[in-house]
CSV table of C-alpha atoms in Angstrom, one decimal:
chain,number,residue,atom,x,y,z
A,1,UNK,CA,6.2,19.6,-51.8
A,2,UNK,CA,2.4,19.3,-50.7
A,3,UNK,CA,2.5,23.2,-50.5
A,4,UNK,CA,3.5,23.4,-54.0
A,5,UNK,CA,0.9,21.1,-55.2
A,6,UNK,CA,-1.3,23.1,-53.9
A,7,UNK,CA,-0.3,26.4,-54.9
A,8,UNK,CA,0.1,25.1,-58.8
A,9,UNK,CA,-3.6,23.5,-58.0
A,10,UNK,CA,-5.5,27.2,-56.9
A,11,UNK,CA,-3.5,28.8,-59.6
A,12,UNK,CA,-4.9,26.7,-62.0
A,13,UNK,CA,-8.8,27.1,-60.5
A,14,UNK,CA,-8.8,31.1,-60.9
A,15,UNK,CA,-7.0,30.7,-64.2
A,16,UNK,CA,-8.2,33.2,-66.6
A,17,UNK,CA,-11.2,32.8,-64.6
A,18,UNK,CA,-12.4,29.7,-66.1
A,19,UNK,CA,-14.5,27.2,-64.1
A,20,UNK,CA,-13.6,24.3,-62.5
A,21,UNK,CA,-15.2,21.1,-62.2
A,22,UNK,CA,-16.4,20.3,-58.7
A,23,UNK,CA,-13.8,17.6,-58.4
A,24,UNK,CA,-11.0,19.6,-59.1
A,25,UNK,CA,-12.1,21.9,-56.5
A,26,UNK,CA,-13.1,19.2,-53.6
A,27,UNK,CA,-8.8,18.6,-54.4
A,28,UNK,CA,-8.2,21.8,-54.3
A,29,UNK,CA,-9.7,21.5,-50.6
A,30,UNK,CA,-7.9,18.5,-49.3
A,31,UNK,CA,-4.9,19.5,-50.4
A,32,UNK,CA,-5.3,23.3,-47.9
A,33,UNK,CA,-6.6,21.3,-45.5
A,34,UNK,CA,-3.8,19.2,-45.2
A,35,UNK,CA,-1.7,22.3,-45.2
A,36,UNK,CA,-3.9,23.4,-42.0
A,37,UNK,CA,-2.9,20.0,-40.3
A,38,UNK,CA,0.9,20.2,-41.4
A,39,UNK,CA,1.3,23.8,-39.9
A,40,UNK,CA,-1.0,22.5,-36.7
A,41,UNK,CA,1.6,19.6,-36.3
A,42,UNK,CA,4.6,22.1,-36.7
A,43,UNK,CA,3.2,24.2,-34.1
A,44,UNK,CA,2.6,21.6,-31.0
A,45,UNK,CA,5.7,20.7,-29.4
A,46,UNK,CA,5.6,18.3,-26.0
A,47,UNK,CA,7.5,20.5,-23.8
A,48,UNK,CA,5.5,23.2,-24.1
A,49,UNK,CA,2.9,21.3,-23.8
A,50,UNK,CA,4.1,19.7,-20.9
A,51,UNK,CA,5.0,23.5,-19.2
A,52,UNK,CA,1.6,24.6,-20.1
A,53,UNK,CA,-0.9,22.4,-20.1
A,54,UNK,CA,0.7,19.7,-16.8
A,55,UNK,CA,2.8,22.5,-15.1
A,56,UNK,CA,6.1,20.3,-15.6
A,57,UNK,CA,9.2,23.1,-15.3
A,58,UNK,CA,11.1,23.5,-18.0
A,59,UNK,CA,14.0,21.4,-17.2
A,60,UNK,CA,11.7,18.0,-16.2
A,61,UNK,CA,9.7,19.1,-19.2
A,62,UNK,CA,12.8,18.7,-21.4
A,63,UNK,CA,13.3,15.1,-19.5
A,64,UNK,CA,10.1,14.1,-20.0
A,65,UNK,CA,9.6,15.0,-23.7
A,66,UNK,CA,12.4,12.2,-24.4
A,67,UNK,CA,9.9,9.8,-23.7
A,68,UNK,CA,7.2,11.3,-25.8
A,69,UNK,CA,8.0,11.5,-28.6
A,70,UNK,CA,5.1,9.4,-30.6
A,71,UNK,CA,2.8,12.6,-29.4
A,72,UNK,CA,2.1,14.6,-32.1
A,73,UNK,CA,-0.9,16.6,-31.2
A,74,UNK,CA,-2.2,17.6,-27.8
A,75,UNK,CA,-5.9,15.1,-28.1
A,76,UNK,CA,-4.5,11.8,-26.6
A,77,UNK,CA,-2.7,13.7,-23.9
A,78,UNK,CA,-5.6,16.0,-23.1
A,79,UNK,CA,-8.0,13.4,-22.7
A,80,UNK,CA,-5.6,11.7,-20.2
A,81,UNK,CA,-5.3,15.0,-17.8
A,82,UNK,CA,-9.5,15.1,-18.0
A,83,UNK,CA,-9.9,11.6,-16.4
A,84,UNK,CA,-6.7,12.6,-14.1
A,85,UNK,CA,-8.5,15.5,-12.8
A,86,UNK,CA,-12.3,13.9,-13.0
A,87,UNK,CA,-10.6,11.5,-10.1
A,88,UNK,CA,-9.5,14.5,-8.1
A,89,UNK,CA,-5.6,15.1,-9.3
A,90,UNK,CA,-5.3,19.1,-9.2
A,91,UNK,CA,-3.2,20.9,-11.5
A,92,UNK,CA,-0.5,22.4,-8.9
A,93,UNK,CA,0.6,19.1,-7.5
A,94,UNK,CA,-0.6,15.6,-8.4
A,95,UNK,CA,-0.6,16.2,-12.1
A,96,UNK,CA,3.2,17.4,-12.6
A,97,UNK,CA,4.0,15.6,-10.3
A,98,UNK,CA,2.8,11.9,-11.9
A,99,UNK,CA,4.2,13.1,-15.0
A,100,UNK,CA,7.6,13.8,-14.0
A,101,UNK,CA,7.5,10.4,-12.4
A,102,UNK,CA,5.8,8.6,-14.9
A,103,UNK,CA,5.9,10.9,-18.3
A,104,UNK,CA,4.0,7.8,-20.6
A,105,UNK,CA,1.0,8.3,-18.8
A,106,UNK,CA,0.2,10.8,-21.9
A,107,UNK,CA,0.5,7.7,-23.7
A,108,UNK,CA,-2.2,5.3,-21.9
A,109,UNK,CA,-5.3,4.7,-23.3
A,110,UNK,CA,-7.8,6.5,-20.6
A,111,UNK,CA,-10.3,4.5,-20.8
A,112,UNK,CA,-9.3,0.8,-21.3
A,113,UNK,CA,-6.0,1.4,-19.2
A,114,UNK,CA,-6.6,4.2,-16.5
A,115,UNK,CA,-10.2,4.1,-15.7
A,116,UNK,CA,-10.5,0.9,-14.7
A,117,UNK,CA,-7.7,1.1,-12.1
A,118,UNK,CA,-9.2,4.3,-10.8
A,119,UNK,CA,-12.8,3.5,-10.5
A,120,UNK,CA,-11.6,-0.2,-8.8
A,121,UNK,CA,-9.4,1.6,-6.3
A,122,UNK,CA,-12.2,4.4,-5.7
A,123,UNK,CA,-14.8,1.5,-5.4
A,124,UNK,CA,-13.6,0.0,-2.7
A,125,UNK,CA,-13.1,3.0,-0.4
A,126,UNK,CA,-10.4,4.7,-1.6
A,127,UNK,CA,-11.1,9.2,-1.2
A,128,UNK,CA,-10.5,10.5,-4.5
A,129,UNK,CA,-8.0,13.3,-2.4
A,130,UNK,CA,-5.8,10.0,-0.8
A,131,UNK,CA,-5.8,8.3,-4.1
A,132,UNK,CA,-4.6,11.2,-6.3
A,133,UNK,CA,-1.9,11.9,-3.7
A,134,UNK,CA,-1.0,8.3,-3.5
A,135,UNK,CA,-0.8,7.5,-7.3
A,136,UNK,CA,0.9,10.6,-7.9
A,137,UNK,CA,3.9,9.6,-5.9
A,138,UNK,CA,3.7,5.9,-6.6
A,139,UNK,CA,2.2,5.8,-10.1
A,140,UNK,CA,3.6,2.3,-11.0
A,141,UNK,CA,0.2,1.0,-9.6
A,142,UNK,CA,-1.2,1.8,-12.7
A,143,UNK,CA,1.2,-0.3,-15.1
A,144,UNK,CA,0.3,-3.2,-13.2
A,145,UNK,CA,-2.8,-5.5,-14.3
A,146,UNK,CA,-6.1,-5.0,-12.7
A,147,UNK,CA,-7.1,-8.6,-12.8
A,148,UNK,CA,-3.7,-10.1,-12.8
A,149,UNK,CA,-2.7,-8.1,-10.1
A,150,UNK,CA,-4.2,-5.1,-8.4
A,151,UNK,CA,-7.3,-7.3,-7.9
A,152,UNK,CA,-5.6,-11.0,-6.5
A,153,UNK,CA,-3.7,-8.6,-4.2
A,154,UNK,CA,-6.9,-6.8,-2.8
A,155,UNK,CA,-8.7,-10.3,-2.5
A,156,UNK,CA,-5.5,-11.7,-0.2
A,157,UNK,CA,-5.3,-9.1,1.7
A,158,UNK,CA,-8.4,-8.8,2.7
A,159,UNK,CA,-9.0,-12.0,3.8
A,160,UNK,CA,-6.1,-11.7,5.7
A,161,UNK,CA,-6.9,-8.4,7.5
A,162,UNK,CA,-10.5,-8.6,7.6
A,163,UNK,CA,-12.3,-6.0,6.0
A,164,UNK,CA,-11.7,-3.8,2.7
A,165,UNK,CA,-11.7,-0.6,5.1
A,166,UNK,CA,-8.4,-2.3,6.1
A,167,UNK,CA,-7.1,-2.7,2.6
A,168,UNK,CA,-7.6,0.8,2.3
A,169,UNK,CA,-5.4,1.4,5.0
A,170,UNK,CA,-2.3,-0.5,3.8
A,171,UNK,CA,-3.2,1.9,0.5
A,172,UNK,CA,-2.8,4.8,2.2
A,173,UNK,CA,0.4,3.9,4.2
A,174,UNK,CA,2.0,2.3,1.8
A,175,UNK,CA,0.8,2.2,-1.9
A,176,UNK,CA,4.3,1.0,-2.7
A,177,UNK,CA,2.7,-2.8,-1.5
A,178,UNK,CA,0.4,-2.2,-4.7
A,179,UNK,CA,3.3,-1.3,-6.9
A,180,UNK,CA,5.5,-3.7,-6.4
A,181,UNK,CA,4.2,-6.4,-4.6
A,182,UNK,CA,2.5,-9.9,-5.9
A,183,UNK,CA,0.2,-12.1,-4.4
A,184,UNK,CA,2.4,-15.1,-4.4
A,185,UNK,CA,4.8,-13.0,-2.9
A,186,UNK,CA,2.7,-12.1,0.2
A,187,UNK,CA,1.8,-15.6,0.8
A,188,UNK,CA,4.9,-16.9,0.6
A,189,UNK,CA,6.0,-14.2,3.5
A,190,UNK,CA,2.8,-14.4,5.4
A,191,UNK,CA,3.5,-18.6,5.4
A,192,UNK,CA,7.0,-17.9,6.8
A,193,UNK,CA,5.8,-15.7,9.6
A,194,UNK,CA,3.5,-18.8,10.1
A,195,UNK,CA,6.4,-21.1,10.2
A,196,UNK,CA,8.0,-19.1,12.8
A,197,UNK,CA,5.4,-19.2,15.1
A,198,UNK,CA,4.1,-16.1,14.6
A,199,UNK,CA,0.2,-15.7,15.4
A,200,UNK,CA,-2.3,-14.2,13.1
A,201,UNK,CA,-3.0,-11.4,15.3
A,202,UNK,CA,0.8,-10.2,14.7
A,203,UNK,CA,1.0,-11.0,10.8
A,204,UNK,CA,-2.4,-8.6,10.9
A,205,UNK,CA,-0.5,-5.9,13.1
A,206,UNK,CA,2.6,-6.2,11.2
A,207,UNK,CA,0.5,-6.1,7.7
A,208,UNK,CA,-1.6,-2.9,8.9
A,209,UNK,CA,0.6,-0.8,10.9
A,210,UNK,CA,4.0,-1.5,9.0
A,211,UNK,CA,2.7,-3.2,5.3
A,212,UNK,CA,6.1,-1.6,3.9
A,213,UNK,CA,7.5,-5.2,5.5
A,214,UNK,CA,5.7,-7.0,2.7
A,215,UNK,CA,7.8,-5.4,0.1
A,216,UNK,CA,11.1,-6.5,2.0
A,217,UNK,CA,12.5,-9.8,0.8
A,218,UNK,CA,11.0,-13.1,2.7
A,219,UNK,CA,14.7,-14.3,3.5
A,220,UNK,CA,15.5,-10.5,5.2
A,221,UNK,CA,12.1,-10.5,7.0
A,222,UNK,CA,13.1,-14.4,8.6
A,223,UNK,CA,16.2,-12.4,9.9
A,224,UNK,CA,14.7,-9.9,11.6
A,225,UNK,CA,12.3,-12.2,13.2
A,226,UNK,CA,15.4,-14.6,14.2
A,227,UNK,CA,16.8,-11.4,15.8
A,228,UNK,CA,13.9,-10.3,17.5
A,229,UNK,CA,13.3,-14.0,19.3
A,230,UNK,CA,17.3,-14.2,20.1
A,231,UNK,CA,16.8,-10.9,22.3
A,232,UNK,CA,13.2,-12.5,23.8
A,233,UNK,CA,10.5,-10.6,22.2
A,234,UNK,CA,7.4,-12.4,22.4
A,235,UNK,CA,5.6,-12.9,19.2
A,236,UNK,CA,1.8,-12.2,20.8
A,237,UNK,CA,3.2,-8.8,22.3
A,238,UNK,CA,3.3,-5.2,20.1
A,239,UNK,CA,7.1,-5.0,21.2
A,240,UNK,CA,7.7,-7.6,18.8
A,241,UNK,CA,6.1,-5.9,15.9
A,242,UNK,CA,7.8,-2.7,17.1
A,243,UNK,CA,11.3,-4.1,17.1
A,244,UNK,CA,10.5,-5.6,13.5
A,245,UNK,CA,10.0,-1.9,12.6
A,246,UNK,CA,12.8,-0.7,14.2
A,247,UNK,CA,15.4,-3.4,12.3
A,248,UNK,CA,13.4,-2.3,9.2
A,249,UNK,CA,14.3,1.1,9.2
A,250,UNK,CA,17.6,1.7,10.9
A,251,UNK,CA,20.9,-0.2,9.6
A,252,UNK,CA,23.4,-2.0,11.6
A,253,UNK,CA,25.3,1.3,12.1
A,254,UNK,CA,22.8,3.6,12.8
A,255,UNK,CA,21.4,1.3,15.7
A,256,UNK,CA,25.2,1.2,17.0
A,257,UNK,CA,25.3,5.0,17.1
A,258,UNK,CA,22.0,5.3,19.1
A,259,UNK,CA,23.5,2.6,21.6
A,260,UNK,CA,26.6,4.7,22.0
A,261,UNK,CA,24.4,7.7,23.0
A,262,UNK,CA,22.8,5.6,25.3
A,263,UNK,CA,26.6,4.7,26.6
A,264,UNK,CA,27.6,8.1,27.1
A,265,UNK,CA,23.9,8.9,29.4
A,266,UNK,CA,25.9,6.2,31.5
A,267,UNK,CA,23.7,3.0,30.7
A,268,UNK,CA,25.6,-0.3,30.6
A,269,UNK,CA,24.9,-2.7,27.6
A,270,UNK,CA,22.1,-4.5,30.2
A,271,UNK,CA,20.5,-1.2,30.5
A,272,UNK,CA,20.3,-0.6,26.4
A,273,UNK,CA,18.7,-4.2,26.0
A,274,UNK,CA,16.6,-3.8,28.8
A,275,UNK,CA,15.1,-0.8,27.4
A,276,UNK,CA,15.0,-1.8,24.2
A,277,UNK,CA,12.3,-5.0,24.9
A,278,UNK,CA,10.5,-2.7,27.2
A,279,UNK,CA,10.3,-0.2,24.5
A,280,UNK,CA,12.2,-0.8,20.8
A,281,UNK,CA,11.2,3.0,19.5
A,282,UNK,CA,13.8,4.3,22.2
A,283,UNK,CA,16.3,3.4,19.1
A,284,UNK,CA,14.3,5.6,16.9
A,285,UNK,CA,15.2,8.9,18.8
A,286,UNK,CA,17.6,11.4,17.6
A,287,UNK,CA,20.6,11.8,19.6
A,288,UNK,CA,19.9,15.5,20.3
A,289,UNK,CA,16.6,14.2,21.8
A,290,UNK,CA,18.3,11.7,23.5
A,291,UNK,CA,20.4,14.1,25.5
A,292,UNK,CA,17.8,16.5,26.4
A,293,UNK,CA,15.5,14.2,27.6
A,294,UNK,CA,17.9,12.3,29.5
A,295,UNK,CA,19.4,15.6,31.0
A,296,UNK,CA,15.9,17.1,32.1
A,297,UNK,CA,14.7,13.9,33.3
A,298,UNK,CA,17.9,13.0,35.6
A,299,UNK,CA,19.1,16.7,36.6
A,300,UNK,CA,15.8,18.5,36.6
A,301,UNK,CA,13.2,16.3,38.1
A,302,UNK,CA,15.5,13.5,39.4
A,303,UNK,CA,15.0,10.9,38.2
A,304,UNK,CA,17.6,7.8,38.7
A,305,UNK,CA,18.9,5.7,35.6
A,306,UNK,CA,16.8,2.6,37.0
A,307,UNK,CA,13.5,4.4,36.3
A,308,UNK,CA,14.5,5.8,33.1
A,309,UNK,CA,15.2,2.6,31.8
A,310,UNK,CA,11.6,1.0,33.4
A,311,UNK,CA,10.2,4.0,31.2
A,312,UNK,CA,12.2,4.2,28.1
A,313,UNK,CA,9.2,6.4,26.5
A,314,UNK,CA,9.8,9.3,29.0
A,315,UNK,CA,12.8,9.6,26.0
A,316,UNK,CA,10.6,9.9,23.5
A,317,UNK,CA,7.9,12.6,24.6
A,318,UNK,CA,8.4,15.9,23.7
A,319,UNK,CA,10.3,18.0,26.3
A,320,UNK,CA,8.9,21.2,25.9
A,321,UNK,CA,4.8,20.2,24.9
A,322,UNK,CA,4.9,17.1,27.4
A,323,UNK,CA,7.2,17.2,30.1
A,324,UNK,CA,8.1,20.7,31.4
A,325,UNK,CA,4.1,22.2,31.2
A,326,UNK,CA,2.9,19.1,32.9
A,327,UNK,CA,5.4,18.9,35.4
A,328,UNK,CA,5.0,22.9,35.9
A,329,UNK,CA,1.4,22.4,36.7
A,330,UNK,CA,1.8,19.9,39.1
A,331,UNK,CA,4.6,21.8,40.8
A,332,UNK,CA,2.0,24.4,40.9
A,333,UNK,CA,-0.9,22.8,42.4
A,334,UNK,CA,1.3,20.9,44.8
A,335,UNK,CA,3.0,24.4,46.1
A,336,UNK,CA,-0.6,25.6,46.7
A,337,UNK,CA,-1.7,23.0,48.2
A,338,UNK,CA,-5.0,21.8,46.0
A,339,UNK,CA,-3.3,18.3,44.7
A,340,UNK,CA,-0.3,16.3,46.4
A,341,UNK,CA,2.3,15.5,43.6
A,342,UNK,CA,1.7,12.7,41.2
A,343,UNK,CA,4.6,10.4,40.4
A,344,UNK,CA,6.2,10.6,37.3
A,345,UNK,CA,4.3,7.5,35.3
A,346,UNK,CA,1.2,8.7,36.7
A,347,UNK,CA,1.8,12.4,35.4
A,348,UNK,CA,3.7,11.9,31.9
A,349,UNK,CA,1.4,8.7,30.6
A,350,UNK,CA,-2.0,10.0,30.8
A,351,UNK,CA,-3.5,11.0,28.1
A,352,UNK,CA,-4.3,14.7,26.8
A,353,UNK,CA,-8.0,14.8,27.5
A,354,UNK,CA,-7.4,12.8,31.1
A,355,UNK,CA,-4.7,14.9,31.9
A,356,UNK,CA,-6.5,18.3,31.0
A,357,UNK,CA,-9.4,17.3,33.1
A,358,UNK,CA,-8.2,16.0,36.4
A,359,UNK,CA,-4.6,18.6,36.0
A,360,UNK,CA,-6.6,22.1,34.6
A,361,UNK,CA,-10.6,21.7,34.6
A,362,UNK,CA,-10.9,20.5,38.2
A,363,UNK,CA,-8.6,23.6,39.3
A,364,UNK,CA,-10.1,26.3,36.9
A,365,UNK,CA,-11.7,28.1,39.7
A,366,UNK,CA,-9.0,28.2,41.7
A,367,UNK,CA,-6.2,29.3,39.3
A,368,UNK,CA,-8.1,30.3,36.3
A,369,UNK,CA,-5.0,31.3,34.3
A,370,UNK,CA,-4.0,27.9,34.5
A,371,UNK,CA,-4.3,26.4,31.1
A,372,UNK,CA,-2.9,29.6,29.5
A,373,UNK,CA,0.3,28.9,31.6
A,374,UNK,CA,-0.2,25.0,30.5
A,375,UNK,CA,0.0,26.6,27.2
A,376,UNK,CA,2.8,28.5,27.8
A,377,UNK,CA,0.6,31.7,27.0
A,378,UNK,CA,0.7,33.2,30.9
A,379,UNK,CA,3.8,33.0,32.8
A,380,UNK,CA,3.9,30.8,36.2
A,381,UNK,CA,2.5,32.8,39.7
């Protein structure tokens, strides 16, 4: 219909080649101009948009479009990707990858609803690399409200843990506590650790090195902690955050399945428990770890069932980077004579740096080839 309009309207400019008035013509203007826009609107579609300009495949594109439907040219959502990539999201992961979780991004206002968020979390020591990544995967963080929210929960926590460096940390572990937790919600789990007797040393170690646990429900949090204290973990001690951990992450069955593996290596229920309060990751292992471990460390170096269990983290170092090129050079160096063998603690616990120099730089003259065959690059004399 507008087309038409405008048609009749130039026909009747050039008509007989008569002059028109200056208004007729400034019509005559708005009227192709707003045949320009129409034809511009035809021509943007979201999805290709959303294939071309965020890298979204065609099929997520198609999902994502549903939601996007209000966007009629490309401006709002253009100006959206700029600030995304001013704050270090790159085109070939973080961007399609917010989008397909959270298409209505496009929608946000960048500056009063975005920036903000960004330049609070960037402020307070947040890489621009971490936070892309992080907001990418967990981009509900940015529906919540800064000062409602995002900000209350910084504040807590960091009178909690100490320091904002801290804060950062739970970020980076676990931006989910930003996305779905509240600050009421903290305290009231923080006050029932507090309840139970737990010491502020432990909240802080359970908050920094497992802050997932503040998004579990207060009521399934007291259970774990009932559980732990029924086997006897001590609430001052790390095997009590561990074991926390460990009835976080593996259900009722799965820990049954580990304690049949154990079952089947020959250790009796006293032995499982026993190892588990010396060392609660021992649960964590695979089974085909399990096995291997156990089988090397019982029918290869000898070791009794009694010293496995005193040791339950022989089980979880690596067999083949730990245990057999450690035990290889000290086999080695005992056969020649230079160093009498170690026993097994003393040889699998050190540390890398403590072990290279007192197990490879000490002998170098002696055996020069003798981190290469630590390294499994030079075959054993």
């Amino acid at each position: 219909m507008f087309a038409i309009v405008c048609r009749r309207g130039l026909s009747v400019l050039f008509n007989n080649n008569n002059f028109v008035s200056y208004q007729n013509a400034a019509w005559v203007r708005l009227c192709s101009s707003s045949v320009c826009i129409n034809a511009s609107e035809k021509s943007f579609t979201i999805s290709s948009y959303l294939i071309n300009s965020c890298g979204l495949s065609s099929e997520d594109a198609i999902s994502a479009s549903k939601k996007l439907c209000s966007i009629k040219s490309p401006e709002k959502p253009d100006a959206v990707l700029k600030l995304l990539r001013e704050y270090g999201f790159t085109d070939a992961h973080h961007i399609p990858r917010i989008i397909t979780r959270w298409p209505t991004v496009l929608l946000a206002s960048p500056n009063k609803t975005l920036l903000p968020k960004l330049n609070f979390f960037h402020s307070i020591g947040v890489p621009l690399p971490v936070l892309a990544q992080e907001l990418s995967v967990q981009p509900s963080i940015l529906t919540h409200s800064l000062e409602n929210s995002i900000i209350p929960l910084y504040n807590y926590l960091k009178s909690l843990l100490g320091s904002s460096e801290r804060v950062v940390l739970v970020f980076t572990l676990s931006p989910r506590v930003f996305g779905r937790c509240w600050t009421k919600g903290v305290l009231s789990t923080v006050s029932m650790l507090r309840e139970r007797g737990v010491p502020h040393s432990t909240i802080v170690s359970l908050v920094l090195y497992m802050p997932s646990l503040l998004i579990v429900s207060k009521y399934k949090l007291d259970g774990y902690v009932s559980r732990a204290l029924e086997m006897g973990f001590d609430v001052c001690r790390s095997g009590f955050v561990r074991a926390i951990g460990v009835f976080n992450n593996l259900t009722e069955s799965t820990l049954e399945q580990k304690k049949e593996v154990y079952r089947r290596c020959g250790w009796s229920e006293n032995d499982i428990k026993a190892a588990f309060l010396r060392y609660p990751n021992c649960m964590k292992f695979s089974e085909k770890k399990i096995m291997a471990n156990m089988d090397f460390l019982a029918n290869a170096l000898g070791c009794d069932r009694d010293a496995i269990v005193q040791f339950p983290a022989f089980i979880g170092y690596s067999l083949d980077k730990r245990i057999k090129p450690r035990c290889l050079v000290a086999r080695i160096l005992s056969d020649k004579g230079l160093k009498s063998m170690p026993s097994l603690v003393t040889l699998l616990t050190l540390s890398e740096n403590k072990f290279l120099k007192r197990y490879i730089v000490e002998y170098e003259k002696d055996i020069p080839e003798l981190l290469d065959i630590y390294r499994g690059k030079s075959s054993p004399p």
